[in-house]
Amino acid sequence: MDRRSFLAATAAAAMAPALARAQTRTPEDARLRVLFDDIFEEILNQSPETVTRLGLHKDRRVEQKAMLDAQSIASLEADKARNARNLKLLRTIDRAKLSDHEVPHYDAVMFTTAANDEANGRYVYGNGGAGQPYVLSQLTGSYQDIPDFLGTQHTIETKADADAYLSRLEVFASVMDEETERARRDVGLGVVPPDFVLERALHQMGNLKVDPAASPLVTSVATRAREKGVPGDYAAPAAKIYSDKVVPALDRQIALLKSLQPRAVHDAGCWRLPDGEAYYRDALRSSTTTTLTPKEIHELGLEQAKALSARAEVILRGQGLTQGSVGERIQHLFKDPKQLYPNTDEAKEQLIADLNRLVRDMQPRLSQMFGQLPKAPVEIRRVPKFIEAGAPGGYYNRPALDGSRPGIYWINLRDSAENPRWTLKTLTYHEAIPGHHLQRSLQQEADLPMLRRIAGFSPYSEGWALYSEQVALEMGVYKDDPLGELGQIQASLFRAARLVVDTGLHDMRWSREKAIATMTSIDGSPASSAATEIERYCVWPGQACSYMVGKLTWLRLREKAKAALGGRFDIRKFHDAALLSGAMPLTVLESVVDRHIAASKA
């Protein structure tokens, strides 16, 4: 399986002993489980960063804590070859001989492996598969990932941990040079990011260059080693590696991107790339796990925007806001000083405290809708300042397997105006509970093959998180809070707008500016946040469409189960059946729901 494509959508796995508890039902089930185990071990062997994220640095994997994932042309080609080999092995499994319980797992892994293999054979450029065409951008590249990874994922408890950090810091420079080589190769193929992407990436790279004593890459290891009582001076060697190796490698990336600026165009969509129209269709298929065409997705977005705007109209009028379009009135609310936290660090700390209170208040309500609840806790933290300019508004990391790290909901506080009070409930329910934390932690804790516990399918997980915003509404959390409910509607308008602008950019050849104007007119978001979003879609084509496509599928399947089961329908059992089977393509999710319906009728 293509490690980069597979791991781009994964974050956690389960301990090996859990596999022993899994009961196979046919000899073919056993063959499939062995193959899954082999693929999972292969992922760990090739990805030291995954080993760290999973908390598996034990025994023979201890040495991997001093390593980073390779990013060379040769390593990318090796990933593609492994994916092709795994596809051949999957095809030796006789699907007809698998038990009903195992078929969804086979289908899910087969979908990813086959889609990656097809795209790998067609597109040379990018990060493998279809969906990330640029090696270096404001969202892609080790310069953007590794500082946060070292600061939040690489634990430091002992001298060996601190020494491993220094080793990784040194490898970081080599990894950046490997990416520079790949990016230069892609330029030769005609792949140059848009001018505004280069500008944003260069700005972020510049932010990484600071005095060594102030660099998070240096202070992170020095501070944490001191707090743990680790003997020795880690600030000085980290500063030397940073100055002598990391900064020069970063300068080489900066020099490459600056050299591309005279050649860069303002066209935003991937249609202009080699075989770009096909690339976008493949990216959409991978991101939505459907065969919906760009035109169908565009029209779906417009339909949803119209329906959601009608719901927003009722609330806005109830608040005395009657002038202008729905988008214009929402924009007014975004600017309402009464709804804004001051743009100070002190106020942002209060914002974090308020979000933690929302999570505590939601916890006792979950039993209304769910039978099984996650054991792992969730924390809310601020996106590190040095990456916040290009980072999303919020995102989630699963907990480590060994309990050393909780689930983390990261919120971007670069500008308090982007997070008015009336939007924060919905964002928190999406990223924490009953959204990403509940779904991904349950998957991690379920009795599934390890490969399936780490699987991530964006329309399933992001669709779930968007669907869970509506579940929260049904749980009554917005009672007597009309503006909070408007926040839930606006969040869905935002995802409907994504369908419109993503297809507009990459299929209809819209400009960046037209996409920004269209998004703000639909969902009322500030132009600054809309610009960040649009620039994200330019370097990650198709992914933004997964949210609303996934939500609508979750809603349709719930109604299907209700209609089929009538009085026997139990929302808690429905959610458990769909969540405890792990993330999967939407077509496979439908088969799981069909099996739940049949079992409930029996």
CSV table of C-alpha atoms in Angstrom, one decimal, residues 138-564:
chain,number,residue,atom,x,y,z
A,138,GLN,CA,1.7,26.4,2.5
A,139,LEU,CA,0.2,23.0,3.6
A,140,THR,CA,2.7,20.4,2.3
A,141,GLY,CA,6.3,19.8,3.0
A,142,SER,CA,8.3,18.8,6.1
A,143,TYR,CA,9.1,22.4,6.9
A,144,GLN,CA,5.3,22.7,7.7
A,145,ASP,CA,4.9,19.3,9.4
A,146,ILE,CA,8.1,18.4,11.3
A,147,PRO,CA,8.4,21.4,13.8
A,148,ASP,CA,4.9,20.6,15.0
A,149,PHE,CA,5.6,16.8,15.0
A,150,LEU,CA,8.7,17.2,17.0
A,151,GLY,CA,7.0,19.5,19.5
A,152,THR,CA,3.8,17.6,20.0
A,153,GLN,CA,4.3,14.0,19.0
A,154,HIS,CA,7.9,13.2,20.0
A,155,THR,CA,7.7,12.6,23.7
A,156,ILE,CA,10.7,13.3,26.0
A,157,GLU,CA,10.9,11.4,29.2
A,158,THR,CA,14.6,10.2,29.2
A,159,LYS,CA,18.0,11.1,27.9
A,160,ALA,CA,17.6,8.7,25.1
A,161,ASP,CA,14.4,10.5,24.0
A,162,ALA,CA,16.2,13.9,24.1
A,163,ASP,CA,19.1,12.4,22.1
A,164,ALA,CA,16.7,11.0,19.6
A,165,TYR,CA,15.2,14.5,19.2
A,166,LEU,CA,18.6,15.9,18.3
A,167,SER,CA,19.1,13.1,15.7
A,168,ARG,CA,15.7,13.8,14.2
A,169,LEU,CA,16.5,17.5,14.1
A,170,GLU,CA,19.6,16.7,12.0
A,171,VAL,CA,17.6,14.3,9.7
A,172,PHE,CA,15.1,17.1,9.2
A,173,ALA,CA,17.6,19.0,7.1
A,174,SER,CA,18.2,15.9,4.9
A,175,VAL,CA,14.5,15.4,4.5
A,176,MET,CA,14.0,19.0,3.3
A,177,ASP,CA,16.8,18.5,0.8
A,178,GLU,CA,15.1,15.3,-0.5
A,179,GLU,CA,11.8,17.3,-0.9
A,180,THR,CA,13.7,20.1,-2.7
A,181,GLU,CA,15.0,17.5,-5.2
A,182,ARG,CA,11.5,16.1,-5.7
A,183,ALA,CA,10.0,19.6,-6.1
A,184,ARG,CA,12.7,20.5,-8.7
A,185,ARG,CA,11.9,17.3,-10.6
A,186,ASP,CA,8.2,18.2,-10.7
A,187,VAL,CA,9.0,21.7,-11.9
A,188,GLY,CA,10.7,20.0,-14.9
A,189,LEU,CA,7.4,18.2,-15.5
A,190,GLY,CA,5.6,21.5,-15.6
A,191,VAL,CA,4.3,21.5,-12.0
A,192,VAL,CA,4.7,24.9,-10.5
A,193,PRO,CA,2.4,26.1,-7.7
A,194,PRO,CA,0.3,29.2,-8.3
A,195,ASP,CA,1.9,32.6,-7.4
A,196,PHE,CA,-0.2,33.1,-4.2
A,197,VAL,CA,0.7,29.6,-3.0
A,198,LEU,CA,4.4,30.4,-3.4
A,199,GLU,CA,4.0,33.7,-1.6
A,200,ARG,CA,2.2,32.0,1.3
A,201,ALA,CA,4.7,29.2,1.6
A,202,LEU,CA,7.6,31.6,1.5
A,203,HIS,CA,6.0,33.7,4.3
A,204,GLN,CA,5.7,30.6,6.4
A,205,MET,CA,9.2,29.4,5.7
A,206,GLY,CA,10.5,32.8,6.7
A,207,ASN,CA,8.6,32.6,10.0
A,208,LEU,CA,10.6,29.4,10.7
A,209,LYS,CA,13.9,31.3,10.5
A,210,VAL,CA,14.4,33.0,13.8
A,211,ASP,CA,17.3,33.4,16.3
A,212,PRO,CA,18.3,29.9,17.4
A,213,ALA,CA,17.5,30.7,21.0
A,214,ALA,CA,13.9,31.6,20.1
A,215,SER,CA,13.3,28.7,17.7
A,216,PRO,CA,10.6,26.2,18.9
A,217,LEU,CA,12.8,23.5,17.3
A,218,VAL,CA,15.5,24.4,19.9
A,219,THR,CA,13.4,25.5,22.9
A,220,SER,CA,11.1,22.4,22.7
A,221,VAL,CA,13.9,19.9,23.5
A,222,ALA,CA,15.7,22.1,25.9
A,223,THR,CA,12.6,23.0,28.0
A,224,ARG,CA,11.2,19.5,28.1
A,225,ALA,CA,14.5,17.8,28.9
A,226,ARG,CA,15.0,20.2,31.8
A,227,GLU,CA,11.5,19.7,33.0
A,228,LYS,CA,12.1,15.9,33.1
A,229,GLY,CA,15.4,16.3,34.9
A,230,VAL,CA,17.4,14.9,31.9
A,231,PRO,CA,21.1,15.8,32.6
A,232,GLY,CA,23.1,17.8,30.1
A,233,ASP,CA,22.7,20.9,27.9
A,234,TYR,CA,20.3,20.4,25.0
A,235,ALA,CA,19.8,24.0,24.0
A,236,ALA,CA,23.4,24.4,22.6
A,237,PRO,CA,23.6,21.3,20.4
A,238,ALA,CA,20.0,21.9,19.2
A,239,ALA,CA,20.9,25.5,18.3
A,240,LYS,CA,24.0,24.4,16.4
A,241,ILE,CA,22.1,21.8,14.4
A,242,TYR,CA,19.4,24.3,13.7
A,243,SER,CA,21.9,27.0,12.5
A,244,ASP,CA,24.3,24.7,10.7
A,245,LYS,CA,22.0,22.3,9.0
A,246,VAL,CA,18.3,23.1,9.3
A,247,VAL,CA,18.4,26.8,8.3
A,248,PRO,CA,20.7,26.1,5.2
A,249,ALA,CA,18.4,23.3,4.0
A,250,LEU,CA,15.4,25.7,4.5
A,251,ASP,CA,17.3,28.4,2.6
A,252,ARG,CA,17.7,26.0,-0.3
A,253,GLN,CA,13.9,25.4,-0.4
A,254,ILE,CA,13.3,29.2,-0.1
A,255,ALA,CA,15.7,29.8,-3.0
A,256,LEU,CA,13.9,27.2,-5.1
A,257,LEU,CA,10.5,28.7,-4.5
A,258,LYS,CA,11.8,32.2,-5.1
A,259,SER,CA,13.3,31.1,-8.4
A,260,LEU,CA,9.8,29.8,-9.4
A,261,GLN,CA,8.0,33.1,-8.7
A,262,PRO,CA,8.7,34.7,-12.2
A,263,ARG,CA,7.3,31.5,-13.8
A,264,ALA,CA,4.3,31.1,-11.6
A,265,VAL,CA,0.8,32.0,-12.9
A,266,HIS,CA,-2.2,33.1,-11.0
A,267,ASP,CA,-4.4,30.3,-12.3
A,268,ALA,CA,-5.6,28.4,-9.2
A,269,GLY,CA,-6.9,25.1,-10.4
A,270,CYS,CA,-5.1,21.8,-11.1
A,271,TRP,CA,-6.7,21.7,-14.5
A,272,ARG,CA,-3.5,23.5,-15.8
A,273,LEU,CA,-1.2,20.7,-14.6
A,274,PRO,CA,-0.1,17.7,-16.7
A,275,ASP,CA,-3.3,15.6,-17.3
A,276,GLY,CA,-4.9,18.0,-14.8
A,277,GLU,CA,-8.5,17.3,-15.7
A,278,ALA,CA,-8.1,13.6,-15.1
A,279,TYR,CA,-6.1,14.3,-12.0
A,280,TYR,CA,-9.0,16.3,-10.5
A,281,ARG,CA,-11.5,13.5,-11.3
A,282,ASP,CA,-9.3,11.0,-9.6
A,283,ALA,CA,-8.8,13.3,-6.7
A,284,LEU,CA,-12.6,13.6,-6.3
A,285,ARG,CA,-13.1,9.9,-6.5
A,286,SER,CA,-10.4,9.3,-3.9
A,287,SER,CA,-11.7,12.1,-1.6
A,288,THR,CA,-15.4,11.3,-1.8
A,289,THR,CA,-15.2,7.5,-2.5
A,290,THR,CA,-18.0,8.0,-5.0
A,291,THR,CA,-18.3,8.4,-8.8
A,292,LEU,CA,-20.0,11.8,-8.6
A,293,THR,CA,-18.8,14.1,-11.4
A,294,PRO,CA,-17.6,17.6,-10.8
A,295,LYS,CA,-20.8,19.0,-12.3
A,296,GLU,CA,-23.0,16.8,-10.0
A,297,ILE,CA,-21.0,17.9,-7.0
A,298,HIS,CA,-21.2,21.6,-8.0
A,299,GLU,CA,-25.0,21.4,-8.4
A,300,LEU,CA,-25.3,19.5,-5.1
A,301,GLY,CA,-23.5,22.4,-3.3
A,302,LEU,CA,-25.8,24.9,-4.8
A,303,GLU,CA,-28.9,22.9,-3.8
A,304,GLN,CA,-27.6,22.6,-0.2
A,305,ALA,CA,-26.7,26.2,0.0
A,306,LYS,CA,-30.2,27.2,-1.0
A,307,ALA,CA,-31.9,24.9,1.6
A,308,LEU,CA,-29.6,25.9,4.4
A,309,SER,CA,-30.0,29.6,3.6
A,310,ALA,CA,-33.7,29.3,4.0
A,311,ARG,CA,-33.1,27.9,7.5
A,312,ALA,CA,-30.7,30.7,8.3
A,313,GLU,CA,-33.2,33.3,7.2
A,314,VAL,CA,-35.7,32.3,9.9
A,315,ILE,CA,-33.1,32.7,12.7
A,316,LEU,CA,-31.6,36.0,11.3
A,317,ARG,CA,-35.1,37.6,11.1
A,318,GLY,CA,-35.7,36.4,14.6
A,319,GLN,CA,-32.6,38.4,15.7
A,320,GLY,CA,-33.9,41.5,13.9
A,321,LEU,CA,-31.4,41.1,11.0
A,322,THR,CA,-33.5,41.6,7.9
A,323,GLN,CA,-31.4,43.7,5.5
A,324,GLY,CA,-29.1,42.1,2.8
A,325,SER,CA,-28.5,38.6,1.7
A,326,VAL,CA,-28.0,35.7,4.2
A,327,GLY,CA,-24.3,35.8,3.5
A,328,GLU,CA,-24.1,39.6,4.1
A,329,ARG,CA,-26.0,39.3,7.4
A,330,ILE,CA,-23.8,36.5,8.6
A,331,GLN,CA,-20.8,38.7,7.7
A,332,HIS,CA,-22.3,41.4,10.0
A,333,LEU,CA,-22.4,38.9,12.8
A,334,PHE,CA,-18.8,37.9,12.3
A,335,LYS,CA,-17.9,41.6,12.8
A,336,ASP,CA,-20.2,42.2,15.8
A,337,PRO,CA,-17.8,43.3,18.7
A,338,LYS,CA,-20.1,41.7,21.3
A,339,GLN,CA,-19.4,38.3,19.7
A,340,LEU,CA,-15.6,38.6,19.5
A,341,TYR,CA,-12.9,37.7,22.0
A,342,PRO,CA,-10.2,40.4,22.2
A,343,ASN,CA,-7.3,39.5,20.0
A,344,THR,CA,-4.9,39.1,23.0
A,345,ASP,CA,-3.2,36.0,24.4
A,346,GLU,CA,-5.1,36.4,27.7
A,347,ALA,CA,-8.4,36.4,25.9
A,348,LYS,CA,-7.4,33.4,23.8
A,349,GLU,CA,-6.6,31.5,26.9
A,350,GLN,CA,-10.1,32.3,28.1
A,351,LEU,CA,-11.5,31.1,24.8
A,352,ILE,CA,-9.7,27.7,25.3
A,353,ALA,CA,-11.2,27.5,28.8
A,354,ASP,CA,-14.6,28.1,27.4
A,355,LEU,CA,-14.2,25.4,24.8
A,356,ASN,CA,-13.1,22.9,27.5
A,357,ARG,CA,-16.3,23.7,29.4
A,358,LEU,CA,-18.4,22.9,26.3
A,359,VAL,CA,-16.7,19.5,26.1
A,360,ARG,CA,-17.4,18.9,29.8
A,361,ASP,CA,-21.1,19.9,29.3
A,362,MET,CA,-21.5,17.6,26.3
A,363,GLN,CA,-20.0,14.5,28.0
A,364,PRO,CA,-23.1,13.5,30.0
A,365,ARG,CA,-25.4,14.0,27.0
A,366,LEU,CA,-23.7,11.4,24.8
A,367,SER,CA,-25.6,8.5,26.1
A,368,GLN,CA,-28.7,9.9,24.4
A,369,MET,CA,-27.3,9.0,21.1
A,370,PHE,CA,-24.5,6.4,21.6
A,371,GLY,CA,-24.2,3.1,23.3
A,372,GLN,CA,-20.4,2.8,23.3
A,373,LEU,CA,-18.3,5.8,24.3
A,374,PRO,CA,-14.5,6.4,23.9
A,375,LYS,CA,-12.2,5.7,26.9
A,376,ALA,CA,-9.5,8.2,25.8
A,377,PRO,CA,-9.8,11.9,27.0
A,378,VAL,CA,-9.7,14.9,24.7
A,379,GLU,CA,-7.9,18.2,25.2
A,380,ILE,CA,-8.2,21.5,23.4
A,381,ARG,CA,-5.0,23.3,22.4
A,382,ARG,CA,-3.9,26.3,20.4
A,383,VAL,CA,-2.4,25.7,16.9
A,384,PRO,CA,1.3,26.7,17.4
A,385,LYS,CA,1.9,30.3,16.3
A,386,PHE,CA,4.6,29.5,13.8
A,387,ILE,CA,2.3,27.5,11.6
A,388,GLU,CA,-1.1,29.2,12.2
A,389,ALA,CA,-0.9,31.5,9.1
A,390,GLY,CA,-1.5,28.6,6.7
A,391,ALA,CA,-3.2,26.0,9.0
A,392,PRO,CA,-6.9,25.2,9.0
A,393,GLY,CA,-9.3,26.7,11.5
A,394,GLY,CA,-9.4,23.6,13.6
A,395,TYR,CA,-8.2,20.0,13.4
A,396,TYR,CA,-7.9,16.8,15.5
A,397,ASN,CA,-5.1,14.4,16.4
A,398,ARG,CA,-6.0,11.0,17.9
A,399,PRO,CA,-4.6,9.9,21.2
A,400,ALA,CA,-1.4,7.8,21.4
A,401,LEU,CA,-1.9,4.1,22.0
A,402,ASP,CA,0.2,4.0,25.2
A,403,GLY,CA,-1.9,6.8,26.9
A,404,SER,CA,1.0,9.3,26.7
A,405,ARG,CA,-1.0,11.7,24.7
A,406,PRO,CA,-4.7,12.4,24.7
A,407,GLY,CA,-6.9,13.2,21.7
A,408,ILE,CA,-6.2,16.8,20.8
A,409,TYR,CA,-8.5,19.3,19.2
A,410,TRP,CA,-6.3,22.1,17.8
A,411,ILE,CA,-8.0,25.5,17.2
A,412,ASN,CA,-6.3,28.2,15.1
A,413,LEU,CA,-6.3,31.5,17.0
A,414,ARG,CA,-4.3,33.6,14.6
A,415,ASP,CA,-7.1,36.2,14.6
A,416,SER,CA,-9.9,36.2,17.2
A,417,ALA,CA,-12.2,37.7,14.5
A,418,GLU,CA,-12.3,34.3,12.8
A,419,ASN,CA,-13.8,32.6,15.9
A,420,PRO,CA,-16.8,34.6,17.1
A,421,ARG,CA,-18.6,33.2,20.1
A,422,TRP,CA,-21.7,32.0,18.1
A,423,THR,CA,-19.5,29.7,16.0
A,424,LEU,CA,-17.5,27.9,18.7
A,425,LYS,CA,-20.1,25.4,19.9
A,426,THR,CA,-20.4,23.8,16.5
A,427,LEU,CA,-16.6,23.8,15.8
A,428,THR,CA,-16.0,22.1,19.2
A,429,TYR,CA,-18.7,19.4,18.6
A,430,HIS,CA,-17.2,18.8,15.1
A,431,GLU,CA,-13.6,18.4,16.3
A,432,ALA,CA,-14.1,16.8,19.7
A,433,ILE,CA,-17.4,15.2,20.8
A,434,PRO,CA,-19.5,13.9,19.3
A,435,GLY,CA,-17.3,14.5,16.2
A,436,HIS,CA,-13.8,13.4,15.4
A,437,HIS,CA,-12.7,12.4,18.9
A,438,LEU,CA,-15.7,10.1,19.5
A,439,GLN,CA,-15.5,8.5,16.0
A,440,ARG,CA,-11.7,8.1,15.8
A,441,SER,CA,-11.2,7.0,19.4
A,442,LEU,CA,-13.9,4.4,19.1
A,443,GLN,CA,-12.3,3.1,15.9
A,444,GLN,CA,-9.0,2.9,17.6
A,445,GLU,CA,-10.5,1.1,20.6
A,446,ALA,CA,-12.6,-1.3,18.6
A,447,ASP,CA,-11.7,-5.0,18.1
A,448,LEU,CA,-10.7,-4.7,14.4
A,449,PRO,CA,-7.6,-5.7,12.4
A,450,MET,CA,-4.8,-3.2,13.2
A,451,LEU,CA,-4.8,-2.0,9.6
A,452,ARG,CA,-8.5,-1.2,9.8
A,453,ARG,CA,-8.1,0.6,13.1
A,454,ILE,CA,-5.7,3.1,11.4
A,455,ALA,CA,-7.7,3.5,8.2
A,456,GLY,CA,-9.0,7.0,7.4
A,457,PHE,CA,-11.5,7.8,4.7
A,458,SER,CA,-12.3,11.5,4.5
A,459,PRO,CA,-16.0,11.3,3.5
A,460,TYR,CA,-16.6,8.8,6.3
A,461,SER,CA,-14.7,10.7,9.1
A,462,GLU,CA,-15.3,14.3,7.9
A,463,GLY,CA,-18.8,13.4,6.9
A,464,TRP,CA,-19.3,12.0,10.4
A,465,ALA,CA,-18.0,15.1,12.0
A,466,LEU,CA,-20.3,17.3,10.0
A,467,TYR,CA,-23.2,15.0,10.6
A,468,SER,CA,-22.4,15.1,14.3
A,469,GLU,CA,-23.0,18.8,14.4
A,470,GLN,CA,-26.6,18.1,13.5
A,471,VAL,CA,-26.7,15.3,16.1
A,472,ALA,CA,-25.7,17.9,18.7
A,473,LEU,CA,-28.6,20.0,17.5
A,474,GLU,CA,-30.9,17.1,17.9
A,475,MET,CA,-29.5,16.6,21.4
A,476,GLY,CA,-30.9,20.0,22.4
A,477,VAL,CA,-27.6,21.8,23.0
A,478,TYR,CA,-28.8,24.9,21.1
A,479,LYS,CA,-32.0,25.3,23.1
A,480,ASP,CA,-32.5,29.0,23.9
A,481,ASP,CA,-29.3,29.7,21.8
A,482,PRO,CA,-30.5,30.8,18.4
A,483,LEU,CA,-27.1,32.3,17.4
A,484,GLY,CA,-25.4,29.1,18.4
A,485,GLU,CA,-27.9,27.2,16.1
A,486,LEU,CA,-27.1,29.7,13.4
A,487,GLY,CA,-23.4,28.7,13.9
A,488,GLN,CA,-24.4,25.1,13.1
A,489,ILE,CA,-26.2,26.2,10.0
A,490,GLN,CA,-23.3,28.4,8.9
A,491,ALA,CA,-20.9,25.5,9.4
A,492,SER,CA,-23.0,23.5,7.0
A,493,LEU,CA,-23.3,26.4,4.6
A,494,PHE,CA,-19.5,26.5,4.7
A,495,ARG,CA,-19.3,22.9,3.6
A,496,ALA,CA,-21.9,23.4,0.9
A,497,ALA,CA,-19.9,26.3,-0.4
A,498,ARG,CA,-16.9,24.0,-0.5
A,499,LEU,CA,-18.6,21.8,-3.1
A,500,VAL,CA,-19.3,24.9,-5.2
A,501,VAL,CA,-15.9,26.5,-5.0
A,502,ASP,CA,-13.7,23.4,-5.2
A,503,THR,CA,-15.3,22.3,-8.4
A,504,GLY,CA,-15.4,25.9,-9.6
A,505,LEU,CA,-11.6,26.1,-9.1
A,506,HIS,CA,-10.5,22.8,-10.6
A,507,ASP,CA,-13.2,22.0,-13.1
A,508,MET,CA,-14.8,25.3,-14.2
A,509,ARG,CA,-11.5,27.2,-14.1
A,510,TRP,CA,-12.5,29.9,-11.6
A,511,SER,CA,-9.9,32.3,-10.3
A,512,ARG,CA,-8.9,32.4,-6.7
A,513,GLU,CA,-10.7,35.7,-6.3
A,514,LYS,CA,-14.0,34.4,-7.7
A,515,ALA,CA,-13.8,31.4,-5.4
A,516,ILE,CA,-13.3,33.7,-2.4
A,517,ALA,CA,-16.1,36.0,-3.3
A,518,THR,CA,-18.4,33.0,-3.9
A,519,MET,CA,-17.6,31.4,-0.6
A,520,THR,CA,-18.2,34.6,1.4
A,521,SER,CA,-21.5,35.2,-0.4
A,522,ILE,CA,-22.7,31.7,0.5
A,523,ASP,CA,-21.5,31.3,4.1
A,524,GLY,CA,-20.7,34.8,5.2
A,525,SER,CA,-17.2,34.0,6.4
A,526,PRO,CA,-14.6,36.8,6.6
A,527,ALA,CA,-12.6,37.3,3.4
A,528,SER,CA,-9.4,36.5,5.3
A,529,SER,CA,-10.5,33.1,6.4
A,530,ALA,CA,-12.1,32.4,3.1
A,531,ALA,CA,-8.8,33.2,1.3
A,532,THR,CA,-7.0,30.7,3.6
A,533,GLU,CA,-9.6,28.1,2.8
A,534,ILE,CA,-9.6,28.7,-1.0
A,535,GLU,CA,-5.8,28.5,-1.0
A,536,ARG,CA,-6.1,25.2,0.9
A,537,TYR,CA,-8.4,23.8,-1.8
A,538,CYS,CA,-5.9,24.9,-4.5
A,539,VAL,CA,-3.2,22.6,-3.1
A,540,TRP,CA,-5.5,19.8,-1.9
A,541,PRO,CA,-8.0,19.4,-4.7
A,542,GLY,CA,-11.1,17.4,-4.0
A,543,GLN,CA,-10.7,16.8,-0.2
A,544,ALA,CA,-13.0,19.7,0.8
A,545,CYS,CA,-15.8,18.0,-1.1
A,546,SER,CA,-15.7,15.0,1.3
A,547,TYR,CA,-17.5,16.7,4.2
A,548,MET,CA,-20.9,17.5,2.7
A,549,VAL,CA,-20.9,14.4,0.5
A,550,GLY,CA,-20.2,12.3,3.6
A,551,LYS,CA,-22.8,14.1,5.8
A,552,LEU,CA,-25.6,13.6,3.3
A,553,THR,CA,-24.7,9.9,3.0
A,554,TRP,CA,-24.8,9.5,6.8
A,555,LEU,CA,-28.2,11.2,6.9
A,556,ARG,CA,-29.6,9.1,4.0
A,557,LEU,CA,-28.4,5.9,5.6
A,558,ARG,CA,-30.0,6.8,8.9
A,559,GLU,CA,-33.3,7.5,7.2
A,560,LYS,CA,-33.0,4.2,5.3
A,561,ALA,CA,-32.5,2.3,8.6
A,562,LYS,CA,-35.4,4.2,10.2
A,563,ALA,CA,-37.8,3.4,7.3
A,564,ALA,CA,-36.7,-0.3,7.3
